[in-house]
Amino acid sequence: MTVRIAIAQCAPALGAFKRNVAMHEEWIGRAQSARARLVVFPELSLTGYYLKDLAGDIACAADDERLGPIADASRRIDVCAGFVERAPDARLHIAQGYWSGGRLVHVHRKVYLPTYGIFDDGRYFGPGERFDVFESAIGPSGLAICEDLWHVSVPYTYAATGATVVLSPASSPGRGVAEGGDLGTAESCRLMDRFYAQYLTLYVLFANRVGHEDGIAFWGGSEVVAPDGTVVARAPEFEEHLLVAEIDPDLVARERDRNPLIRDERPDLVQSHLARRTGLVRRPDVAVERS
Amino acid sequence: MSVAERIGAIRPDPSDQSPLRIDEALVRKMLVAFLREETKKSGHRRVVVAVSGGVDSAAVAALAAETFGPENVTALFLPYRTSDPASREHARLAAKTFGVALEEIDITPQVDAYLGRLGDVDRVRRGNKMARERKSIEYDRAWPDGLVLGTSNKTELLLGYGTRHGDMACDLNPVGDLYKTQLRELAVILGVPEVIVRKAPSADLWEGQTDEGELGFTYAQADLILYHLVDRRLRPSELIAAGFDAALVNNIREKVRRSHYKRVMPLIAKLSLRTVGHDFLYPRDWEAD
């Protein structure tokens, strides 16, 4: 049996929280009308992306009442949306929440905060430190916010710890129009989505935003890629779009029977090698190289 | 061919202009969306563009007409008494092509009222004055609900080949990330007439002036060197080793360095706990709730 999901490829207003809550309610309604069980919004969908010093002004705690309308809406349909979290220790995080049954059931804090090229996340935000798998409407899932997905270890860690879905909300700016071809970022993202989906045998849901902030265009192109590498659905570039797709959780099992890469994976070896490399642990059962 | 294959295949080669190729249809779509959204955010629906008769401003006028409708584009032709008569002809042709009304305002009286008192004045200084008088008119005509569009291309911006608070001044610049040769290609698909696209680029600030004559090299040469230096982050020594002319590479690199002050906001002396431009960093597109 398939589960219908939706991706809200929207254009959040920069620094206008209330307007964005209203925008979310509208898109949630549309996703409900399309009979979706889950609607995924892009990174920082409730705040906008290039916040700079606005980050502190617009931040809220994960249990803040300003997020109440999102929690309320999740009684009818699961909602995955982005906000700036003010942690109990006062640090600011780029956060993505997952609301279901009227409450916030999971929060992922962006771990990899890019500070190169047109990015400066690390100046304004603190990094997250966890990659926890949680149960979403379409199975065990992990959240990888934008740059998180560019780090191979992130989807790998999720796959190795039980996820069959990677949800990747993004605010990906379109760039690279020269070199004789189409948008460089779009090609890179599609390559990642398909590679991770096919070789980790899981679903990748890429939810990118559109619209402009300070002259930079977010390119959209949200997509759902199945564990066999098939692009199930893809939204147009640069336009707002509610992308609706059918997820078949059984396909994960079929694909993993055929191609048991995850079953045969050896995270214990990865762990022991990395532990040695980083000086964390030296396990006695790990062979020492001979000179 | 994928981006990875294309980029991997790019080598600095003085005879290979292909890295500068753009997907003109994609760029057109991105620039129309840029103009539409960035004007909407600031609550504007009308734009002002000075049409000089050259290809850059013709392309901007075309993008503006496509985005806002010709009726919301105020196109201005602002000649000085020494301006080339062909500039007027080409400005009119561009305006007619894109259906925008062209208003002509002669800047001679206001320029000469000032310069006439100064006697013999260097032609570059005269040109700067003309550029600033033009811009003062553009901003006046933008009042109360319009934005001024810039027409400086990436080559001019990187070389510093423009007048501060003159032609470089604007509210939005849709073409500032396109090298001159790329902008010419875009102009073709925007429908800018051939005669405008193919003529020698000129600021037309004095008789017989051409950009390439004044700069001492061609846009094709400059664009390729700038592409490798700026977009691909190669060092001048790497370009020279790949066969680019050493004097030219160093000349262009030095122009970029010397003109950098023109590309940034004015420096503000840091004194207090929080200072505009230094650590009071809000986005320009900060929206109301």
mmCIF file of N, CA and C in Angstrom, chain B residues 37-128:
data_model
loop_
_atom_site.group_PDB
_atom_site.id
_atom_site.type_symbol
_atom_site.label_atom_id
_atom_site.label_comp_id
_atom_site.label_asym_id
_atom_site.label_seq_id
_atom_site.Cartn_x
_atom_site.Cartn_y
_atom_site.Cartn_z
ATOM 1 N N GLU B 37 10.399 39.778 -8.535
ATOM 2 C CA GLU B 37 10.322 39.560 -7.081
ATOM 3 C C GLU B 37 10.997 40.668 -6.289
ATOM 4 N N GLU B 38 12.141 41.143 -6.766
ATOM 5 C CA GLU B 38 12.868 42.140 -5.979
ATOM 6 C C GLU B 38 12.192 43.510 -6.021
ATOM 7 N N THR B 39 11.388 43.780 -7.049
ATOM 8 C CA THR B 39 10.623 45.038 -7.030
ATOM 9 C C THR B 39 9.380 44.881 -6.163
ATOM 10 N N LYS B 40 8.763 43.709 -6.242
ATOM 11 C CA LYS B 40 7.547 43.466 -5.462
ATOM 12 C C LYS B 40 7.821 43.585 -3.965
ATOM 13 N N LYS B 41 8.991 43.042 -3.536
ATOM 14 C CA LYS B 41 9.314 43.065 -2.105
ATOM 15 C C LYS B 41 9.424 44.468 -1.560
ATOM 16 N N SER B 42 9.924 45.385 -2.376
ATOM 17 C CA SER B 42 10.065 46.749 -1.874
ATOM 18 C C SER B 42 8.835 47.583 -2.237
ATOM 19 N N GLY B 43 7.807 46.929 -2.770
ATOM 20 C CA GLY B 43 6.549 47.625 -3.028
ATOM 21 C C GLY B 43 6.558 48.506 -4.270
ATOM 22 N N HIS B 44 7.432 48.181 -5.211
ATOM 23 C CA HIS B 44 7.505 48.970 -6.446
ATOM 24 C C HIS B 44 6.967 48.167 -7.627
ATOM 25 N N ARG B 45 6.401 48.901 -8.607
ATOM 26 C CA ARG B 45 5.885 48.204 -9.784
ATOM 27 C C ARG B 45 6.387 48.826 -11.076
ATOM 28 N N ARG B 46 7.202 49.858 -10.949
ATOM 29 C CA ARG B 46 7.613 50.632 -12.105
ATOM 30 C C ARG B 46 9.130 50.794 -12.059
ATOM 31 N N VAL B 47 9.755 50.808 -13.221
ATOM 32 C CA VAL B 47 11.213 50.968 -13.244
ATOM 33 C C VAL B 47 11.637 52.047 -14.231
ATOM 34 N N VAL B 48 12.823 52.579 -13.977
ATOM 35 C CA VAL B 48 13.419 53.570 -14.867
ATOM 36 C C VAL B 48 14.693 52.968 -15.432
ATOM 37 N N VAL B 49 14.861 53.065 -16.738
ATOM 38 C CA VAL B 49 16.108 52.599 -17.335
ATOM 39 C C VAL B 49 16.574 53.622 -18.368
ATOM 40 N N ALA B 50 17.841 54.014 -18.236
ATOM 41 C CA ALA B 50 18.430 54.935 -19.210
ATOM 42 C C ALA B 50 18.921 54.122 -20.399
ATOM 43 N N VAL B 51 18.377 54.434 -21.560
ATOM 44 C CA VAL B 51 18.732 53.701 -22.778
ATOM 45 C C VAL B 51 19.733 54.550 -23.556
ATOM 46 N N SER B 52 20.933 54.022 -23.722
ATOM 47 C CA SER B 52 22.013 54.825 -24.314
ATOM 48 C C SER B 52 22.160 54.628 -25.812
ATOM 49 N N GLY B 53 21.510 53.557 -26.308
ATOM 50 C CA GLY B 53 21.751 53.181 -27.701
ATOM 51 C C GLY B 53 22.676 51.985 -27.790
ATOM 52 N N GLY B 54 23.236 51.580 -26.633
ATOM 53 C CA GLY B 54 24.131 50.423 -26.604
ATOM 54 C C GLY B 54 23.390 49.143 -26.256
ATOM 55 N N VAL B 55 24.140 48.051 -26.304
ATOM 56 C CA VAL B 55 23.513 46.736 -26.166
ATOM 57 C C VAL B 55 23.093 46.438 -24.717
ATOM 58 N N ASP B 56 23.894 46.896 -23.742
ATOM 59 C CA ASP B 56 23.588 46.558 -22.345
ATOM 60 C C ASP B 56 22.249 47.162 -21.908
ATOM 61 N N SER B 57 22.095 48.465 -22.171
ATOM 62 C CA SER B 57 20.855 49.109 -21.730
ATOM 63 C C SER B 57 19.666 48.641 -22.573
ATOM 64 N N ALA B 58 19.919 48.274 -23.834
ATOM 65 C CA ALA B 58 18.831 47.725 -24.654
ATOM 66 C C ALA B 58 18.349 46.399 -24.074
ATOM 67 N N ALA B 59 19.304 45.563 -23.618
ATOM 68 C CA ALA B 59 18.933 44.274 -23.022
ATOM 69 C C ALA B 59 18.160 44.476 -21.718
ATOM 70 N N VAL B 60 18.595 45.450 -20.924
ATOM 71 C CA VAL B 60 17.888 45.725 -19.665
ATOM 72 C C VAL B 60 16.475 46.240 -19.954
ATOM 73 N N ALA B 61 16.356 47.103 -20.965
ATOM 74 C CA ALA B 61 15.019 47.605 -21.342
ATOM 75 C C ALA B 61 14.128 46.453 -21.782
ATOM 76 N N ALA B 62 14.704 45.504 -22.508
ATOM 77 C CA ALA B 62 13.924 44.342 -22.964
ATOM 78 C C ALA B 62 13.453 43.512 -21.775
ATOM 79 N N LEU B 63 14.358 43.263 -20.819
ATOM 80 C CA LEU B 63 13.991 42.481 -19.632
ATOM 81 C C LEU B 63 12.914 43.210 -18.826
ATOM 82 N N ALA B 64 13.064 44.546 -18.727
ATOM 83 C CA ALA B 64 12.092 45.340 -17.960
ATOM 84 C C ALA B 64 10.718 45.300 -18.619
ATOM 85 N N ALA B 65 10.692 45.445 -19.949
ATOM 86 C CA ALA B 65 9.410 45.430 -20.671
ATOM 87 C C ALA B 65 8.741 44.064 -20.524
ATOM 88 N N GLU B 66 9.548 43.009 -20.574
ATOM 89 C CA GLU B 66 9.003 41.651 -20.435
ATOM 90 C C GLU B 66 8.457 41.429 -19.022
ATOM 91 N N THR B 67 9.141 41.986 -18.036
ATOM 92 C CA THR B 67 8.761 41.757 -16.644
ATOM 93 C C THR B 67 7.554 42.591 -16.228
ATOM 94 N N PHE B 68 7.592 43.882 -16.539
ATOM 95 C CA PHE B 68 6.608 44.809 -15.971
ATOM 96 C C PHE B 68 5.555 45.268 -16.972
ATOM 97 N N GLY B 69 5.752 44.921 -18.251
ATOM 98 C CA GLY B 69 4.911 45.486 -19.305
ATOM 99 C C GLY B 69 5.501 46.825 -19.705
ATOM 100 N N PRO B 70 5.498 47.131 -21.005
ATOM 101 C CA PRO B 70 6.151 48.364 -21.490
ATOM 102 C C PRO B 70 5.605 49.622 -20.811
ATOM 103 N N GLU B 71 4.322 49.595 -20.420
ATOM 104 C CA GLU B 71 3.730 50.802 -19.844
ATOM 105 C C GLU B 71 4.311 51.140 -18.470
ATOM 106 N N ASN B 72 4.975 50.175 -17.840
ATOM 107 C CA ASN B 72 5.571 50.424 -16.517
ATOM 108 C C ASN B 72 7.076 50.646 -16.571
ATOM 109 N N VAL B 73 7.568 50.871 -17.788
ATOM 110 C CA VAL B 73 8.997 51.133 -17.961
ATOM 111 C C VAL B 73 9.169 52.579 -18.431
ATOM 112 N N THR B 74 9.890 53.382 -17.639
ATOM 113 C CA THR B 74 10.232 54.731 -18.065
ATOM 114 C C THR B 74 11.619 54.668 -18.687
ATOM 115 N N ALA B 75 11.655 54.779 -20.012
ATOM 116 C CA ALA B 75 12.939 54.719 -20.725
ATOM 117 C C ALA B 75 13.380 56.140 -21.045
ATOM 118 N N LEU B 76 14.634 56.443 -20.688
ATOM 119 C CA LEU B 76 15.144 57.799 -20.872
ATOM 120 C C LEU B 76 16.353 57.778 -21.793
ATOM 121 N N PHE B 77 16.354 58.676 -22.753
ATOM 122 C CA PHE B 77 17.562 58.891 -23.556
ATOM 123 C C PHE B 77 18.111 60.243 -23.161
ATOM 124 N N LEU B 78 19.368 60.302 -22.704
ATOM 125 C CA LEU B 78 19.909 61.494 -22.041
ATOM 126 C C LEU B 78 21.188 61.965 -22.730
ATOM 127 N N PRO B 79 21.049 62.544 -23.910
ATOM 128 C CA PRO B 79 22.260 62.895 -24.672
ATOM 129 C C PRO B 79 22.907 64.189 -24.199
ATOM 130 N N TYR B 80 24.202 64.297 -24.509
ATOM 131 C CA TYR B 80 24.969 65.540 -24.368
ATOM 132 C C TYR B 80 25.226 66.028 -25.789
ATOM 133 N N ARG B 81 25.597 67.288 -25.924
ATOM 134 C CA ARG B 81 25.721 67.856 -27.286
ATOM 135 C C ARG B 81 26.737 67.126 -28.152
ATOM 136 N N THR B 82 27.709 66.446 -27.532
ATOM 137 C CA THR B 82 28.704 65.733 -28.345
ATOM 138 C C THR B 82 28.321 64.281 -28.617
ATOM 139 N N SER B 83 27.161 63.840 -28.111
ATOM 140 C CA SER B 83 26.784 62.437 -28.293
ATOM 141 C C SER B 83 26.663 62.083 -29.767
ATOM 142 N N ASP B 84 27.058 60.897 -30.080
ATOM 143 C CA ASP B 84 26.990 60.380 -31.450
ATOM 144 C C ASP B 84 25.516 60.319 -31.902
ATOM 145 N N PRO B 85 25.179 60.898 -33.062
ATOM 146 C CA PRO B 85 23.786 60.826 -33.546
ATOM 147 C C PRO B 85 23.287 59.391 -33.682
ATOM 148 N N ALA B 86 24.200 58.453 -33.914
ATOM 149 C CA ALA B 86 23.787 57.040 -34.026
ATOM 150 C C ALA B 86 23.242 56.530 -32.690
ATOM 151 N N SER B 87 23.713 57.124 -31.572
ATOM 152 C CA SER B 87 23.220 56.691 -30.269
ATOM 153 C C SER B 87 21.720 56.955 -30.160
ATOM 154 N N ARG B 88 21.297 58.133 -30.621
ATOM 155 C CA ARG B 88 19.862 58.474 -30.584
ATOM 156 C C ARG B 88 19.065 57.506 -31.449
ATOM 157 N N GLU B 89 19.574 57.279 -32.637
ATOM 158 C CA GLU B 89 18.897 56.380 -33.582
ATOM 159 C C GLU B 89 18.741 54.978 -32.959
ATOM 160 N N HIS B 90 19.806 54.499 -32.322
ATOM 161 C CA HIS B 90 19.768 53.148 -31.753
ATOM 162 C C HIS B 90 18.915 53.089 -30.484
ATOM 163 N N ALA B 91 18.933 54.167 -29.699
ATOM 164 C CA ALA B 91 18.075 54.197 -28.501
ATOM 165 C C ALA B 91 16.602 54.139 -28.918
ATOM 166 N N ARG B 92 16.286 54.894 -29.965
ATOM 167 C CA ARG B 92 14.894 54.897 -30.460
ATOM 168 C C ARG B 92 14.511 53.522 -31.015
ATOM 169 N N LEU B 93 15.440 52.931 -31.714
ATOM 170 C CA LEU B 93 15.186 51.610 -32.291
ATOM 171 C C LEU B 93 14.934 50.577 -31.177
ATOM 172 N N ALA B 94 15.766 50.636 -30.131
ATOM 173 C CA ALA B 94 15.606 49.685 -29.018
ATOM 174 C C ALA B 94 14.256 49.892 -28.348
ATOM 175 N N ALA B 95 13.917 51.147 -28.065
ATOM 176 C CA ALA B 95 12.645 51.452 -27.388
ATOM 177 C C ALA B 95 11.469 50.970 -28.226
ATOM 178 N N LYS B 96 11.541 51.248 -29.522
ATOM 179 C CA LYS B 96 10.458 50.847 -30.426
ATOM 180 C C LYS B 96 10.330 49.324 -30.463
ATOM 181 N N THR B 97 11.464 48.655 -30.504
ATOM 182 C CA THR B 97 11.466 47.190 -30.575
ATOM 183 C C THR B 97 10.723 46.577 -29.387
ATOM 184 N N PHE B 98 10.913 47.166 -28.199
ATOM 185 C CA PHE B 98 10.307 46.581 -27.002
ATOM 186 C C PHE B 98 9.045 47.318 -26.555
ATOM 187 N N GLY B 99 8.586 48.232 -27.396
ATOM 188 C CA GLY B 99 7.284 48.874 -27.157
ATOM 189 C C GLY B 99 7.264 49.867 -26.021
ATOM 190 N N VAL B 100 8.453 50.356 -25.618
ATOM 191 C CA VAL B 100 8.452 51.328 -24.520
ATOM 192 C C VAL B 100 8.583 52.742 -25.079
ATOM 193 N N ALA B 101 7.894 53.686 -24.412
ATOM 194 C CA ALA B 101 7.995 55.083 -24.822
ATOM 195 C C ALA B 101 9.359 55.612 -24.397
ATOM 196 N N LEU B 102 10.019 56.324 -25.288
ATOM 197 C CA LEU B 102 11.356 56.849 -24.978
ATOM 198 C C LEU B 102 11.268 58.356 -24.816
ATOM 199 N N GLU B 103 11.707 58.816 -23.669
ATOM 200 C CA GLU B 103 11.696 60.247 -23.407
ATOM 201 C C GLU B 103 13.119 60.772 -23.525
ATOM 202 N N GLU B 104 13.291 61.847 -24.270
ATOM 203 C CA GLU B 104 14.638 62.399 -24.448
ATOM 204 C C GLU B 104 14.805 63.674 -23.625
ATOM 205 N N ILE B 105 15.853 63.718 -22.827
ATOM 206 C CA ILE B 105 16.164 64.908 -22.037
ATOM 207 C C ILE B 105 17.625 65.260 -22.300
ATOM 208 N N ASP B 106 17.843 66.431 -22.848
ATOM 209 C CA ASP B 106 19.208 66.870 -23.174
ATOM 210 C C ASP B 106 19.906 67.341 -21.893
ATOM 211 N N ILE B 107 21.051 66.721 -21.578
ATOM 212 C CA ILE B 107 21.739 67.103 -20.338
ATOM 213 C C ILE B 107 22.747 68.233 -20.558
ATOM 214 N N THR B 108 22.858 68.714 -21.798
ATOM 215 C CA THR B 108 23.868 69.743 -22.095
ATOM 216 C C THR B 108 23.749 70.974 -21.187
ATOM 217 N N PRO B 109 22.534 71.569 -21.030
ATOM 218 C CA PRO B 109 22.464 72.794 -20.212
ATOM 219 C C PRO B 109 22.977 72.590 -18.792
ATOM 220 N N GLN B 110 22.605 71.500 -18.150
ATOM 221 C CA GLN B 110 23.015 71.347 -16.751
ATOM 222 C C GLN B 110 24.486 70.974 -16.622
ATOM 223 N N VAL B 111 25.019 70.236 -17.599
ATOM 224 C CA VAL B 111 26.446 69.893 -17.546
ATOM 225 C C VAL B 111 27.285 71.142 -17.821
ATOM 226 N N ASP B 112 26.891 71.888 -18.861
ATOM 227 C CA ASP B 112 27.683 73.060 -19.232
ATOM 228 C C ASP B 112 27.562 74.190 -18.219
ATOM 229 N N ALA B 113 26.403 74.269 -17.540
ATOM 230 C CA ALA B 113 26.246 75.310 -16.523
ATOM 231 C C ALA B 113 27.322 75.177 -15.457
ATOM 232 N N TYR B 114 27.709 73.928 -15.195
ATOM 233 C CA TYR B 114 28.743 73.688 -14.180
ATOM 234 C C TYR B 114 30.143 73.723 -14.803
ATOM 235 N N LEU B 115 30.322 72.918 -15.849
ATOM 236 C CA LEU B 115 31.666 72.787 -16.426
ATOM 237 C C LEU B 115 32.118 74.060 -17.136
ATOM 238 N N GLY B 116 31.143 74.837 -17.658
ATOM 239 C CA GLY B 116 31.473 76.052 -18.405
ATOM 240 C C GLY B 116 32.293 77.034 -17.575
ATOM 241 N N ARG B 117 32.121 76.977 -16.256
ATOM 242 C CA ARG B 117 32.834 77.908 -15.387
ATOM 243 C C ARG B 117 34.252 77.453 -15.078
ATOM 244 N N LEU B 118 34.550 76.205 -15.458
ATOM 245 C CA LEU B 118 35.826 75.629 -15.026
ATOM 246 C C LEU B 118 36.929 75.703 -16.076
ATOM 247 N N GLY B 119 36.570 76.148 -17.283
ATOM 248 C CA GLY B 119 37.590 76.213 -18.333
ATOM 249 C C GLY B 119 37.917 74.834 -18.868
ATOM 250 N N ASP B 120 39.190 74.591 -19.119
ATOM 251 C CA ASP B 120 39.604 73.334 -19.737
ATOM 252 C C ASP B 120 39.569 72.214 -18.698
ATOM 253 N N VAL B 121 38.766 71.223 -18.995
ATOM 254 C CA VAL B 121 38.588 70.132 -18.036
ATOM 255 C C VAL B 121 38.891 68.803 -18.709
ATOM 256 N N ASP B 122 39.603 67.954 -18.040
ATOM 257 C CA ASP B 122 39.950 66.619 -18.549
ATOM 258 C C ASP B 122 38.708 65.883 -19.025
ATOM 259 N N ARG B 123 38.841 65.153 -20.131
ATOM 260 C CA ARG B 123 37.650 64.535 -20.725
ATOM 261 C C ARG B 123 37.059 63.434 -19.848
ATOM 262 N N VAL B 124 37.909 62.763 -19.082
ATOM 263 C CA VAL B 124 37.371 61.736 -18.178
ATOM 264 C C VAL B 124 36.533 62.408 -17.085
ATOM 265 N N ARG B 125 37.039 63.536 -16.586
ATOM 266 C CA ARG B 125 36.288 64.273 -15.563
ATOM 267 C C ARG B 125 34.957 64.767 -16.137
ATOM 268 N N ARG B 126 34.991 65.266 -17.383
ATOM 269 C CA ARG B 126 33.739 65.699 -18.036
ATOM 270 C C ARG B 126 32.778 64.519 -18.154
ATOM 271 N N GLY B 127 33.328 63.368 -18.548
ATOM 272 C CA GLY B 127 32.497 62.170 -18.713
ATOM 273 C C GLY B 127 31.855 61.748 -17.400
ATOM 274 N N ASN B 128 32.620 61.816 -16.316
ATOM 275 C CA ASN B 128 32.068 61.472 -15.007
ATOM 276 C C ASN B 128 30.904 62.395 -14.654
#
